[in-house]
PDB file of C-alpha atoms in Angstrom:
ATOM      1  CA  MET Y  17      39.367 -86.931  91.674  1.00 51.00           C
ATOM      2  CA  GLN Y  18      37.388 -89.392  93.691  1.00 51.00           C
ATOM      3  CA  GLU Y  19      34.217 -87.376  94.276  1.00 62.00           C
ATOM      4  CA  THR Y  20      34.171 -86.899  90.257  1.00 64.00           C
ATOM      5  CA  ARG Y  21      34.074 -90.392  90.630  1.00 77.00           C
ATOM      6  CA  ALA Y  22      31.619 -90.557  92.559  1.00 89.00           C
ATOM      7  CA  ILE Y  23      29.616 -88.177  90.673  1.00 93.00           C
ATOM      8  CA  GLN Y  24      29.695 -89.763  87.151  1.00 91.00           C
ATOM      9  CA  LYS Y  25      28.888 -93.197  88.666  1.00 94.00           C
ATOM     10  CA  ALA Y  26      25.641 -91.624  90.528  1.00 96.00           C
ATOM     11  CA  ILE Y  27      24.662 -90.065  87.098  1.00 96.00           C
ATOM     12  CA  SER Y  28      25.055 -92.962  84.887  1.00 96.00           C
ATOM     13  CA  GLU Y  29      23.455 -95.067  87.468  1.00 97.00           C
ATOM     14  CA  VAL Y  30      20.295 -92.607  87.234  1.00 97.00           C
ATOM     15  CA  SER Y  31      20.753 -92.344  83.280  1.00 97.00           C
ATOM     16  CA  GLU Y  32      19.700 -95.898  83.660  1.00 97.00           C
ATOM     17  CA  ARG Y  33      17.502 -95.685  85.957  1.00 98.00           C
ATOM     18  CA  ILE Y  34      15.898 -93.746  83.729  1.00 98.00           C
ATOM     19  CA  ALA Y  35      16.061 -95.679  80.571  1.00 98.00           C
ATOM     20  CA  ALA Y  36      15.019 -99.248  82.129  1.00 98.00           C
ATOM     21  CA  ALA Y  37      11.852 -97.191  83.500  1.00 98.00           C
ATOM     22  CA  CYS Y  38      10.541 -95.758  79.733  1.00 98.00           C
ATOM     23  CA  GLY Y  39      11.552 -99.055  78.960  1.00 98.00           C
ATOM     24  CA  ARG Y  40       9.058-100.508  80.454  1.00 98.00           C
ATOM     25  CA  VAL Y  41       6.533 -99.036  79.797  1.00 98.00           C
ATOM     26  CA  GLY Y  42       7.725 -98.468  75.552  1.00 98.00           C
ATOM     27  CA  ARG Y  43       8.452 -94.893  75.937  1.00 98.00           C
ATOM     28  CA  ASN Y  44      12.218 -93.430  74.845  1.00 98.00           C
ATOM     29  CA  PRO Y  45      14.696 -92.128  77.151  1.00 97.00           C
ATOM     30  CA  ASP Y  46      15.422 -89.040  75.307  1.00 97.00           C
ATOM     31  CA  GLU Y  47      11.624 -88.018  76.347  1.00 97.00           C
ATOM     32  CA  VAL Y  48      13.379 -87.199  79.678  1.00 98.00           C
ATOM     33  CA  THR Y  49      15.820 -84.331  80.675  1.00 98.00           C
ATOM     34  CA  LEU Y  50      17.445 -85.204  84.595  1.00 98.00           C
ATOM     35  CA  ILE Y  51      17.779 -81.916  85.829  1.00 98.00           C
ATOM     36  CA  ALA Y  52      21.021 -82.227  88.402  1.00 98.00           C
ATOM     37  CA  VAL Y  53      19.280 -80.222  91.902  1.00 97.00           C
ATOM     38  CA  SER Y  54      22.739 -78.316  92.895  1.00 96.00           C
ATOM     39  CA  LYS Y  55      21.021 -76.281  95.828  1.00 93.00           C
ATOM     40  CA  THR Y  56      23.153 -75.594  98.496  1.00 92.00           C
ATOM     41  CA  MET Y  57      26.125 -77.962  96.391  1.00 94.00           C
ATOM     42  CA  PRO Y  58      29.262 -75.962  96.376  1.00 93.00           C
ATOM     43  CA  VAL Y  59      30.487 -74.718  92.443  1.00 95.00           C
ATOM     44  CA  GLU Y  60      32.843 -77.631  92.500  1.00 94.00           C
ATOM     45  CA  ALA Y  61      30.522 -80.124  93.230  1.00 94.00           C
ATOM     46  CA  ILE Y  62      28.610 -78.614  90.291  1.00 96.00           C
ATOM     47  CA  ARG Y  63      31.677 -78.133  88.148  1.00 95.00           C
ATOM     48  CA  GLU Y  64      32.420 -82.211  89.522  1.00 94.00           C
ATOM     49  CA  ALA Y  65      28.888 -83.089  87.598  1.00 95.00           C
ATOM     50  CA  MET Y  66      29.631 -80.386  84.256  1.00 96.00           C
ATOM     51  CA  ALA Y  67      32.923 -83.001  84.184  1.00 93.00           C
ATOM     52  CA  CYS Y  68      30.270 -86.142  83.449  1.00 91.00           C
ATOM     53  CA  GLY Y  69      28.464 -83.852  80.616  1.00 94.00           C
ATOM     54  CA  MET Y  70      25.614 -82.343  82.604  1.00 96.00           C
ATOM     55  CA  ILE Y  71      24.402 -78.764  81.706  1.00 97.00           C
ATOM     56  CA  GLU Y  72      21.213 -79.092  83.501  1.00 98.00           C
ATOM     57  CA  PHE Y  73      20.811 -77.900  87.350  1.00 98.00           C
ATOM     58  CA  GLY Y  74      18.062 -76.922  89.479  1.00 98.00           C
ATOM     59  CA  GLU Y  75      17.918 -74.876  91.558  1.00 97.00           C
ATOM     60  CA  ASN Y  76      15.280 -73.547  94.239  1.00 94.00           C
ATOM     61  CA  ARG Y  77      17.190 -70.327  95.991  1.00 95.00           C
ATOM     62  CA  PRO Y  78      17.290 -67.114  93.733  1.00 96.00           C
ATOM     63  CA  GLN Y  79      20.165 -65.775  95.622  1.00 96.00           C
ATOM     64  CA  GLU Y  80      22.246 -68.636  95.637  1.00 96.00           C
ATOM     65  CA  LEU Y  81      21.427 -69.150  91.767  1.00 97.00           C
ATOM     66  CA  ARG Y  82      23.169 -65.860  91.406  1.00 96.00           C
ATOM     67  CA  ASP Y  83      25.862 -66.775  93.336  1.00 96.00           C
ATOM     68  CA  LYS Y  84      26.697 -70.046  91.431  1.00 97.00           C
ATOM     69  CA  GLN Y  85      26.411 -67.282  88.237  1.00 96.00           C
ATOM     70  CA  ALA Y  86      28.662 -65.565  89.614  1.00 96.00           C
ATOM     71  CA  GLU Y  87      30.546 -68.370  89.568  1.00 96.00           C
ATOM     72  CA  ILE Y  88      30.588 -70.333  86.266  1.00 96.00           C
ATOM     73  CA  SER Y  89      30.518 -68.343  82.848  1.00 91.00           C
ATOM     74  CA  GLU Y  90      29.682 -71.441  80.922  1.00 94.00           C
ATOM     75  CA  PRO Y  91      26.244 -71.779  79.657  1.00 93.00           C
ATOM     76  CA  LEU Y  92      24.432 -74.280  81.442  1.00 97.00           C
ATOM     77  CA  HIS Y  93      21.252 -74.720  81.814  1.00 98.00           C
ATOM     78  CA  TRP Y  94      19.957 -73.052  85.204  1.00 98.00           C
ATOM     79  CA  HIS Y  95      16.108 -74.714  86.616  1.00 98.00           C
ATOM     80  CA  MET Y  96      14.203 -72.252  88.705  1.00 98.00           C
ATOM     81  CA  ILE Y  97      12.349 -75.218  91.528  1.00 97.00           C
ATOM     82  CA  GLY Y  98      11.978 -73.618  94.513  1.00 94.00           C
ATOM     83  CA  SER Y  99       9.294 -70.881  96.059  1.00 93.00           C
ATOM     84  CA  LEU Y 100       9.453 -67.948  94.385  1.00 94.00           C
ATOM     85  CA  GLN Y 101       8.857 -64.565  95.944  1.00 93.00           C
ATOM     86  CA  THR Y 102       7.751 -61.109  93.956  1.00 94.00           C
ATOM     87  CA  ASN Y 103      10.481 -59.772  95.166  1.00 94.00           C
ATOM     88  CA  LYS Y 104      13.325 -62.254  93.320  1.00 95.00           C
ATOM     89  CA  LEU Y 105      11.934 -62.130  90.401  1.00 97.00           C
ATOM     90  CA  LYS Y 106      15.284 -59.877  89.400  1.00 95.00           C
ATOM     91  CA  TYR Y 107      17.558 -62.647  89.767  1.00 96.00           C
ATOM     92  CA  VAL Y 108      15.611 -65.257  87.723  1.00 97.00           C
ATOM     93  CA  ILE Y 109      14.049 -63.371  84.762  1.00 97.00           C
ATOM     94  CA  GLY Y 110      15.995 -63.974  81.959  1.00 96.00           C
ATOM     95  CA  LYS Y 111      18.886 -66.261  83.885  1.00 96.00           C
ATOM     96  CA  THR Y 112      16.830 -69.220  83.813  1.00 97.00           C
ATOM     97  CA  VAL Y 113      15.348 -72.011  81.310  1.00 98.00           C
ATOM     98  CA  LEU Y 114      12.450 -72.479  83.158  1.00 98.00           C
ATOM     99  CA  ILE Y 115      10.593 -71.667  86.274  1.00 98.00           C
ATOM    100  CA  HIS Y 116       8.987 -74.627  87.901  1.00 98.00           C
ATOM    101  CA  SER Y 117       7.696 -73.449  90.672  1.00 96.00           C
ATOM    102  CA  VAL Y 118       5.147 -70.829  89.614  1.00 98.00           C
ATOM    103  CA  ASP Y 119       2.134 -71.373  92.505  1.00 97.00           C
ATOM    104  CA  SER Y 120      -0.423 -68.417  91.385  1.00 97.00           C
ATOM    105  CA  VAL Y 121      -1.536 -66.013  89.032  1.00 97.00           C
ATOM    106  CA  THR Y 122       0.072 -63.103  90.826  1.00 97.00           C
ATOM    107  CA  LEU Y 123       3.398 -63.821  90.473  1.00 98.00           C
ATOM    108  CA  ALA Y 124       2.904 -65.292  86.637  1.00 98.00           C
ATOM    109  CA  LYS Y 125       1.779 -61.629  86.199  1.00 98.00           C
ATOM    110  CA  ALA Y 126       5.088 -60.137  87.978  1.00 98.00           C
ATOM    111  CA  ILE Y 127       6.874 -62.878  85.484  1.00 98.00           C
ATOM    112  CA  ALA Y 128       5.081 -61.185  83.138  1.00 98.00           C
ATOM    113  CA  GLU Y 129       5.527 -57.890  83.571  1.00 97.00           C
ATOM    114  CA  MET Y 130       9.314 -58.045  84.622  1.00 97.00           C
ATOM    115  CA  SER Y 131       9.436 -60.230  80.958  1.00 98.00           C
ATOM    116  CA  GLU Y 132       8.251 -57.497  79.394  1.00 97.00           C
ATOM    117  CA  LYS Y 133      10.862 -55.372  80.231  1.00 97.00           C
ATOM    118  CA  LYS Y 134      13.032 -57.574  79.592  1.00 97.00           C
ATOM    119  CA  GLU Y 135      11.870 -57.747  76.109  1.00 97.00           C
ATOM    120  CA  ILE Y 136      11.754 -61.956  76.487  1.00 97.00           C
ATOM    121  CA  VAL Y 137       9.356 -64.586  76.784  1.00 97.00           C
ATOM    122  CA  THR Y 138       9.822 -66.580  79.993  1.00 98.00           C
ATOM    123  CA  ASP Y 139       8.789 -70.557  79.943  1.00 98.00           C
ATOM    124  CA  ILE Y 140       6.942 -71.200  83.226  1.00 98.00           C
ATOM    125  CA  LEU Y 141       5.328 -74.557  84.785  1.00 98.00           C
ATOM    126  CA  LEU Y 142       2.752 -74.706  87.216  1.00 98.00           C
ATOM    127  CA  GLU Y 143       3.376 -75.920  90.408  1.00 98.00           C
ATOM    128  CA  VAL Y 144       0.163 -78.229  91.742  1.00 98.00           C
ATOM    129  CA  ASN Y 145      -0.033 -79.659  94.912  1.00 97.00           C
ATOM    130  CA  ILE Y 146      -1.828 -82.456  94.029  1.00 96.00           C
ATOM    131  CA  ALA Y 147      -2.185 -84.356  96.953  1.00 93.00           C
ATOM    132  CA  GLY Y 148      -3.796 -81.433  98.697  1.00 90.00           C
ATOM    133  CA  GLU Y 149      -0.764 -81.623 101.397  1.00 91.00           C
ATOM    134  CA  GLU Y 150      -0.894 -78.577 103.513  1.00 90.00           C
ATOM    135  CA  SER Y 151       2.893 -78.336 104.004  1.00 88.00           C
ATOM    136  CA  LYS Y 152       3.130 -77.759 100.575  1.00 90.00           C
ATOM    137  CA  HIS Y 153       3.201 -75.197  98.105  1.00 90.00           C
ATOM    138  CA  GLY Y 154       0.635 -74.914  94.707  1.00 96.00           C
ATOM    139  CA  LEU Y 155      -2.080 -74.618  93.060  1.00 97.00           C
ATOM    140  CA  ALA Y 156      -5.186 -77.518  93.987  1.00 97.00           C
ATOM    141  CA  PRO Y 157      -5.695 -79.896  90.974  1.00 97.00           C
ATOM    142  CA  GLU Y 158      -9.592 -78.295  91.214  1.00 97.00           C
ATOM    143  CA  GLN Y 159      -7.696 -73.978  89.841  1.00 97.00           C
ATOM    144  CA  VAL Y 160      -5.627 -75.590  87.228  1.00 97.00           C
ATOM    145  CA  VAL Y 161      -7.629 -74.810  84.503  1.00 97.00           C
ATOM    146  CA  GLN Y 162      -8.631 -71.345  85.799  1.00 97.00           C
ATOM    147  CA  ALA Y 163      -4.644 -70.066  86.199  1.00 97.00           C
ATOM    148  CA  VAL Y 164      -3.844 -71.136  83.390  1.00 97.00           C
ATOM    149  CA  GLN Y 165      -7.540 -69.528  81.258  1.00 97.00           C
ATOM    150  CA  GLU Y 166      -6.070 -66.113  82.837  1.00 97.00           C
ATOM    151  CA  ILE Y 167      -2.275 -66.893  82.037  1.00 97.00           C
ATOM    152  CA  ALA Y 168      -2.617 -67.931  78.883  1.00 96.00           C
ATOM    153  CA  ARG Y 169      -3.703 -64.354  77.961  1.00 96.00           C
ATOM    154  CA  LEU Y 170      -0.628 -62.917  79.866  1.00 96.00           C
ATOM    155  CA  SER Y 171       2.493 -61.689  76.497  1.00 94.00           C
ATOM    156  CA  HIS Y 172       5.739 -62.755  77.309  1.00 96.00           C
ATOM    157  CA  ILE Y 173       4.906 -65.682  79.959  1.00 96.00           C
ATOM    158  CA  ARG Y 174       4.023 -69.021  78.130  1.00 97.00           C
ATOM    159  CA  VAL Y 175       3.110 -71.963  80.433  1.00 97.00           C
ATOM    160  CA  ARG Y 176       5.090 -75.425  79.091  1.00 98.00           C
ATOM    161  CA  GLY Y 177       3.383 -77.734  81.761  1.00 98.00           C
ATOM    162  CA  LEU Y 178       2.676 -78.698  85.064  1.00 98.00           C
ATOM    163  CA  MET Y 179       4.841 -79.669  88.407  1.00 98.00           C
ATOM    164  CA  THR Y 180       4.714 -80.970  91.490  1.00 98.00           C
ATOM    165  CA  VAL Y 181       6.545 -82.519  94.810  1.00 96.00           C
ATOM    166  CA  ALA Y 182       4.738 -85.774  95.917  1.00 95.00           C
ATOM    167  CA  PRO Y 183       4.436 -86.496  99.200  1.00 94.00           C
ATOM    168  CA  TYR Y 184       7.849 -88.194 100.932  1.00 92.00           C
ATOM    169  CA  THR Y 185       7.337 -91.196 101.502  1.00 91.00           C
ATOM    170  CA  GLU Y 186       9.736 -94.695 102.234  1.00 91.00           C
ATOM    171  CA  ASP Y 187       7.535 -96.603  99.504  1.00 95.00           C
ATOM    172  CA  ALA Y 188       7.602 -94.902  95.847  1.00 94.00           C
ATOM    173  CA  GLU Y 189       4.834 -96.813  94.843  1.00 97.00           C
ATOM    174  CA  LYS Y 190       2.513 -94.963  96.920  1.00 96.00           C
ATOM    175  CA  ASN Y 191       3.369 -92.004  95.224  1.00 97.00           C
ATOM    176  CA  ARG Y 192       2.086 -93.830  91.287  1.00 98.00           C
ATOM    177  CA  ILE Y 193      -1.587 -92.278  91.495  1.00 98.00           C
ATOM    178  CA  TYR Y 194      -0.048 -88.699  92.292  1.00 98.00           C
ATOM    179  CA  PHE Y 195       2.332 -88.638  88.665  1.00 98.00           C
ATOM    180  CA  ARG Y 196      -0.561 -90.066  86.805  1.00 98.00           C
ATOM    181  CA  LYS Y 197      -3.389 -87.760  88.244  1.00 98.00           C
ATOM    182  CA  MET Y 198      -0.494 -85.267  86.712  1.00 98.00           C
ATOM    183  CA  LYS Y 199      -0.114 -86.693  83.606  1.00 98.00           C
ATOM    184  CA  GLN Y 200      -4.351 -87.103  83.499  1.00 98.00           C
ATOM    185  CA  LEU Y 201      -4.662 -83.046  84.209  1.00 98.00           C
ATOM    186  CA  MET Y 202      -1.972 -81.927  81.532  1.00 98.00           C
ATOM    187  CA  VAL Y 203      -3.596 -83.970  78.867  1.00 97.00           C
ATOM    188  CA  ASP Y 204      -7.413 -82.465  80.066  1.00 97.00           C
ATOM    189  CA  ILE Y 205      -6.024 -78.867  80.118  1.00 97.00           C
ATOM    190  CA  ASN Y 206      -4.462 -79.323  76.645  1.00 96.00           C
ATOM    191  CA  SER Y 207      -7.951 -81.029  76.032  1.00 97.00           C
ATOM    192  CA  LYS Y 208      -9.797 -77.661  76.035  1.00 95.00           C
ATOM    193  CA  ASN Y 209      -7.595 -76.164  73.307  1.00 93.00           C
ATOM    194  CA  ILE Y 210      -7.124 -72.650  75.062  1.00 93.00           C
ATOM    195  CA  ASP Y 211      -5.306 -70.226  73.164  1.00 92.00           C
ATOM    196  CA  ASN Y 212      -1.549 -69.777  73.718  1.00 90.00           C
ATOM    197  CA  ILE Y 213      -1.895 -73.323  75.738  1.00 94.00           C
ATOM    198  CA  ASP Y 214      -0.052 -76.206  74.219  1.00 91.00           C
ATOM    199  CA  MET Y 215       1.891 -77.926  77.720  1.00 96.00           C
ATOM    200  CA  ASP Y 216       4.344 -80.334  76.689  1.00 96.00           C
ATOM    201  CA  MET Y 217       6.828 -80.554  79.886  1.00 98.00           C
ATOM    202  CA  LEU Y 218       6.219 -82.685  83.149  1.00 98.00           C
ATOM    203  CA  SER Y 219       8.424 -81.949  86.621  1.00 98.00           C
ATOM    204  CA  MET Y 220       8.073 -84.492  88.592  1.00 98.00           C
ATOM    205  CA  GLY Y 221      10.251 -87.368  90.124  1.00 97.00           C
ATOM    206  CA  MET Y 222      13.111 -87.082  93.274  1.00 97.00           C
ATOM    207  CA  THR Y 223      15.939 -89.170  94.147  1.00 96.00           C
ATOM    208  CA  GLY Y 224      13.361 -91.253  96.112  1.00 95.00           C
ATOM    209  CA  ASP Y 225      10.400 -91.864  93.047  1.00 97.00           C
ATOM    210  CA  TYR Y 226      11.915 -90.266  89.877  1.00 98.00           C
ATOM    211  CA  GLU Y 227      11.750 -93.914  88.352  1.00 98.00           C
ATOM    212  CA  ILE Y 228       8.065 -94.573  89.090  1.00 98.00           C
ATOM    213  CA  ALA Y 229       7.846 -90.300  87.152  1.00 98.00           C
ATOM    214  CA  VAL Y 230       8.636 -91.446  84.377  1.00 98.00           C
ATOM    215  CA  GLU Y 231       6.648 -94.677  84.422  1.00 98.00           C
ATOM    216  CA  GLU Y 232       3.605 -92.489  84.394  1.00 98.00           C
ATOM    217  CA  GLY Y 233       5.445 -89.734  82.146  1.00 98.00           C
ATOM    218  CA  ALA Y 234       7.102 -86.937  83.975  1.00 98.00           C
ATOM    219  CA  THR Y 235       9.295 -85.334  81.090  1.00 98.00           C
ATOM    220  CA  LEU Y 236      12.002 -83.206  84.113  1.00 98.00           C
ATOM    221  CA  VAL Y 237      13.112 -85.617  86.402  1.00 98.00           C
ATOM    222  CA  ARG Y 238      14.925 -83.358  89.707  1.00 98.00           C
ATOM    223  CA  VAL Y 239      17.711 -85.513  91.465  1.00 97.00           C
ATOM    224  CA  GLY Y 240      19.831 -83.776  93.851  1.00 95.00           C
ATOM    225  CA  THR Y 241      20.923 -86.494  97.098  1.00 94.00           C
ATOM    226  CA  GLY Y 242      21.025 -89.443  93.912  1.00 95.00           C
ATOM    227  CA  ILE Y 243      23.739 -87.510  92.180  1.00 96.00           C
ATOM    228  CA  PHE Y 244      25.106 -85.210  94.811  1.00 94.00           C
ATOM    229  CA  GLY Y 245      24.389 -87.264  98.162  1.00 89.00           C
ATOM    230  CA  HIS Y 246      23.368 -85.282 101.309  1.00 77.00           C
ATOM    231  CA  ARG Y 247      23.370 -82.358 101.787  1.00 64.00           C
ATOM    232  CA  VAL Y 248      24.149 -79.895 104.005  1.00 56.00           C
ATOM    233  CA  TYR Y 249      20.848 -77.264 103.964  1.00 50.00           C
ATOM    234  CA  LEU Y 250      21.681 -73.927 104.675  1.00 50.00           C
ATOM    235  CA  PRO Y 251      19.730 -70.995 106.505  1.00 49.00           C
ATOM    236  CA  LYS Y 252      17.277 -69.735 105.231  1.00 49.00           C
ATOM    237  CA  GLU Y 253      17.684 -66.372 103.355  1.00 46.00           C
TER     238      GLU Y 253
END
């Protein structure tokens, strides 16, 4: 019960901060979806968040997602936010509402192929390495338009927008420039009127910088530590 109260308080605080950030720039808070990043968190913690009304959860390991879905039968909205390999797609396709981390045309083609076999359409975001960090996955900004044009020709896959992981910094204000560039990149792509492309989602902003991201146009923010507290990292699969 004490843990549930702590999570409930955290969710309320994050939601209030999102609303305040929207207010500062004249946005409707309903435009922003809060995703509770539950990676490495036990099912009990997810259930505590569910008791507070959360239905949007983000996972970054396909097999961890599979294991949690085996225990939780409620109809939650699961988001795949971590790096994804083609040999793990079977744990993700048809099991998530959105794949945030598509970082290549090759991966998009594999998603489209498996989605066609399952007779579904999979919504994706293209991951952009907006700051050019060597340690991060994602397309370079100058590669995104061509990638979108290629993926737009694929059936059974739908590009809904863009995602980025901004640099870690103690000063969230330093990431404003990257969030602003992401928003402009999406506007630029939409202005090209590419067939089958009408992007409306920007996944950006985490515990340390989500308020800045919201001010700059984020529609999806991914908050883990700010809801569940510090996590214990598991060995890599």
